C-alpha atoms as one frame of an Amber mdcrd trajectory, in Angstrom:
protein
 141.316 -83.298  50.751 142.292 -86.099  53.104 144.326 -87.352  56.074 147.624
 -89.150  55.441 146.918 -92.614  56.847 148.806 -95.903  56.727 146.514 -96.853
  53.835 147.148 -93.728  51.825 145.700 -90.240  51.757 142.013 -90.652  52.446
 139.019 -89.830  54.582 137.184 -92.579  56.445 134.031 -93.924  54.832 131.201
 -96.350  55.481 131.417 -98.604  58.527 134.872 -97.309  59.439 133.647 -93.707
  59.460 130.603 -94.630  61.554 132.802 -96.462  64.046 135.250 -93.576  64.382
 132.442 -91.024  64.707 130.933 -93.129  67.490 134.143 -93.477  69.490 135.081
 -89.795  69.071 131.647 -88.651  70.197 131.972 -90.940  73.207 135.429 -89.496
  73.951 134.107 -85.933  73.774 131.197 -86.826  76.073 133.707 -88.412  78.470
 135.834 -85.250  78.574 132.848 -82.932  78.921 131.480 -84.961  81.825 134.858
 -84.707  83.566 134.865 -80.966  82.934 131.515 -80.677  84.689 132.841 -82.350
  87.843 136.295 -80.751  87.610 138.255 -83.992  87.257 140.958 -85.173  84.846
 140.877 -88.227  82.617 142.951 -91.312  83.416 143.353 -92.124  79.722 146.855
 -91.599  78.349 148.061 -91.671  74.754 151.804 -91.526  75.371 152.222 -87.961
  74.101 153.207 -85.852  77.083 151.809 -82.614  75.660 148.387 -83.963  74.750
 148.107 -85.980  77.961 148.818 -82.852  80.048 146.574 -80.559  77.989 143.402
 -79.149  79.504 140.151 -81.008  78.911 138.919 -78.182  76.690 142.091 -78.294
  74.579 141.606 -82.044  74.130 137.998 -81.539  73.034 139.027 -78.927  70.452
 141.720 -81.249  69.098 139.271 -84.149  68.872 136.895 -82.005  66.817 139.782
 -81.096  64.515 140.682 -84.753  63.979 137.071 -85.784  63.436 136.514 -83.159
  60.757 139.782 -83.935  58.960 139.178 -87.695  58.964 135.541 -87.599  57.868
 135.028 -84.487  55.732 136.810 -84.442  52.351 136.195 -80.681  52.127 138.454
 -80.049  55.133 142.098 -79.394  54.329 144.262 -82.101  55.939 146.145 -80.750
  58.956 149.893 -80.934  59.342 150.375 -84.115  61.339 152.102 -83.528  64.663
 152.605 -85.719  67.699 149.854 -83.834  69.537 147.338 -84.149  66.720 148.001
 -87.859  66.177 147.714 -88.427  69.925 144.332 -86.673  69.822 143.200 -88.883
  66.936 144.300 -91.956  68.912 142.704 -90.870  72.212 139.261 -92.398  71.422
 140.901 -95.790  70.799 142.760 -95.587  74.122 139.547 -94.658  75.924 137.670
 -97.514  74.244 140.262 -99.996  75.510 139.831 -98.699  79.058 136.031 -98.740
  78.872 136.044-102.268  77.486 138.344-103.416  80.282 135.915-101.959  82.824
 132.974-103.564  81.031 134.513-107.022  81.353 135.286-106.377  85.016 131.647
-105.359  85.555 130.475-108.578  83.915 132.715-110.612  86.173 131.204-108.825
  89.166 127.688-109.262  87.721 126.941-105.538  87.997 124.642-105.257  84.944
 121.710-107.466  83.956 120.564-105.247  81.103 122.302-106.467  77.937 122.406
-102.954  76.456 124.795-101.922  79.231 126.421-105.299  79.745 127.747-105.481
  76.162 127.719-101.782  75.251 131.375-101.354  74.258 131.704-104.839  72.810
 128.771-104.039  70.520 130.567-100.908  69.290 133.710-102.869  68.433 131.729
-105.760  66.938 130.334-103.384  64.290 133.737-103.317  62.571 134.915-106.832
  63.354 133.274-108.706  60.472 134.283-106.221  57.784 137.820-105.302  58.784
 139.279-107.851  61.211 137.648-111.227  60.616 138.932-111.500  57.007 142.491
-111.121  58.316 141.861-113.846  60.871 140.552-116.088  58.107 143.676-115.470
  56.015 145.852-116.353  59.001 143.857-119.555  59.549 144.401-120.562  55.926
 148.132-119.979  56.273 148.876-121.117  59.823 145.869-123.143  60.933 143.112
-122.410  63.423 143.718-120.366  66.544 141.670-121.711  69.460 141.112-118.262
  70.995 139.998-116.689  67.732 137.892-119.688  66.770 135.785-119.366  69.940
 135.544-115.555  69.760 132.048-114.057  69.620 130.145-110.840  70.300 129.927
-111.567  74.025 133.469-112.851  74.454 135.340-111.954  77.633 138.735-112.299
  75.944 140.156-108.826  76.619 143.328-109.484  74.636 141.377-110.108  71.442
 139.081-107.117  71.956 142.105-104.861  72.416 143.734-106.435  69.370 140.682
-105.529  67.264 140.808-101.929  68.492 144.526-101.770  67.683 143.915-103.144
  64.198 141.326-100.423  63.572 143.773 -97.790  64.808 146.445 -99.227  62.527
 144.233 -98.417  59.547 144.816 -94.740  60.351 148.296 -94.518  61.859 151.606
 -95.483  60.299 153.089 -96.239  63.701 153.035 -94.855  67.242 155.500 -91.995
  66.753 153.507 -89.657  68.976 154.549 -91.753  71.984 158.194 -90.750  71.548
 157.945 -87.975  74.140 156.864 -90.449  76.819 160.197 -92.280  76.765 162.371
 -89.442  75.462 160.903 -86.232  76.927 164.121 -84.347  76.137 163.017 -84.337
  72.484 160.462 -81.698  73.394 163.409 -79.315  73.841 164.473 -79.913  70.255
 165.491 -82.678  67.854 169.039 -83.022  66.604 169.494 -83.446  62.861 171.135
 -86.845  63.285 168.123 -88.147  65.272 165.760 -86.756  62.651 167.649 -88.490
  59.845 167.643 -91.795  61.742 163.967 -91.793  62.751 162.261 -89.537  60.231
 160.851 -87.443  63.083 161.150 -83.699  62.605 161.053 -80.791  65.002 157.764
 -79.815  63.344 156.246 -83.190  64.219 157.295 -83.357  67.873 155.550 -80.215
  68.968 154.962 -78.607  72.350 151.990 -76.627  71.055 148.519 -78.104  71.611
 146.927 -75.632  69.226 149.025 -76.304  66.132
C-alpha cells in the first residue's frame, strides 16, 4: 500500500526515505522537548486545526504519516488537511531551524562544524540526487544562475536552502491545500458544493478532527 503523492501512489525509498525519517524524528524530538518544559512550538503549517492541536496529538499524527510514507505494509490513510499538515510539519520546522543556524553563523556562536552546519548537512544529503539535476536542466535551457552556480554545502543563501526543502516537499504533496483554513477559516464550518466543485476540496478533506 502507499501514500498518494504528487509523483503517484508510492512509499518513499532510498535517500528520500532516509531524509524524511531524519526530519520527522527531529520534529518528534522537538515536540517532546517542548512537552517536557510545557511550551508550545512556534512552527506553523497553515492548517488551523493541526497548528492548534496539542503537542501529543501532533506527535501521534507524525507517527501516522511516517509509517504511511515509509512502510508499504501500512494501509494509506485518507488524506485530510490535518494529516497533510502533519506530514509537512517537519519541512516547516527544518526551514526554521536552518534560518536559526544561519543566524548563529553570522553571530559566530558555534566553532564546532558538526553544530555549525548541522541542518545544512541534512538538506545536502538530498541535494545532489533530487535537486541539482533540475538546476542543471535549467542551466541548459536558460543559462547559468549566479546564485546557484556558487551554491555549496556551507552556503549562507537561505533562499536556496528553503527552495531545496520546498522541492523535497513537492515530491510528496500535490499542492498546499491544507493551508486553506488559514485564509478561509469559515470552511471549517462546512464546504458548499459549489466551492467543492471549483476547488476539488471536499468536506472530508477539510476536517476539524485531529484524530481522523
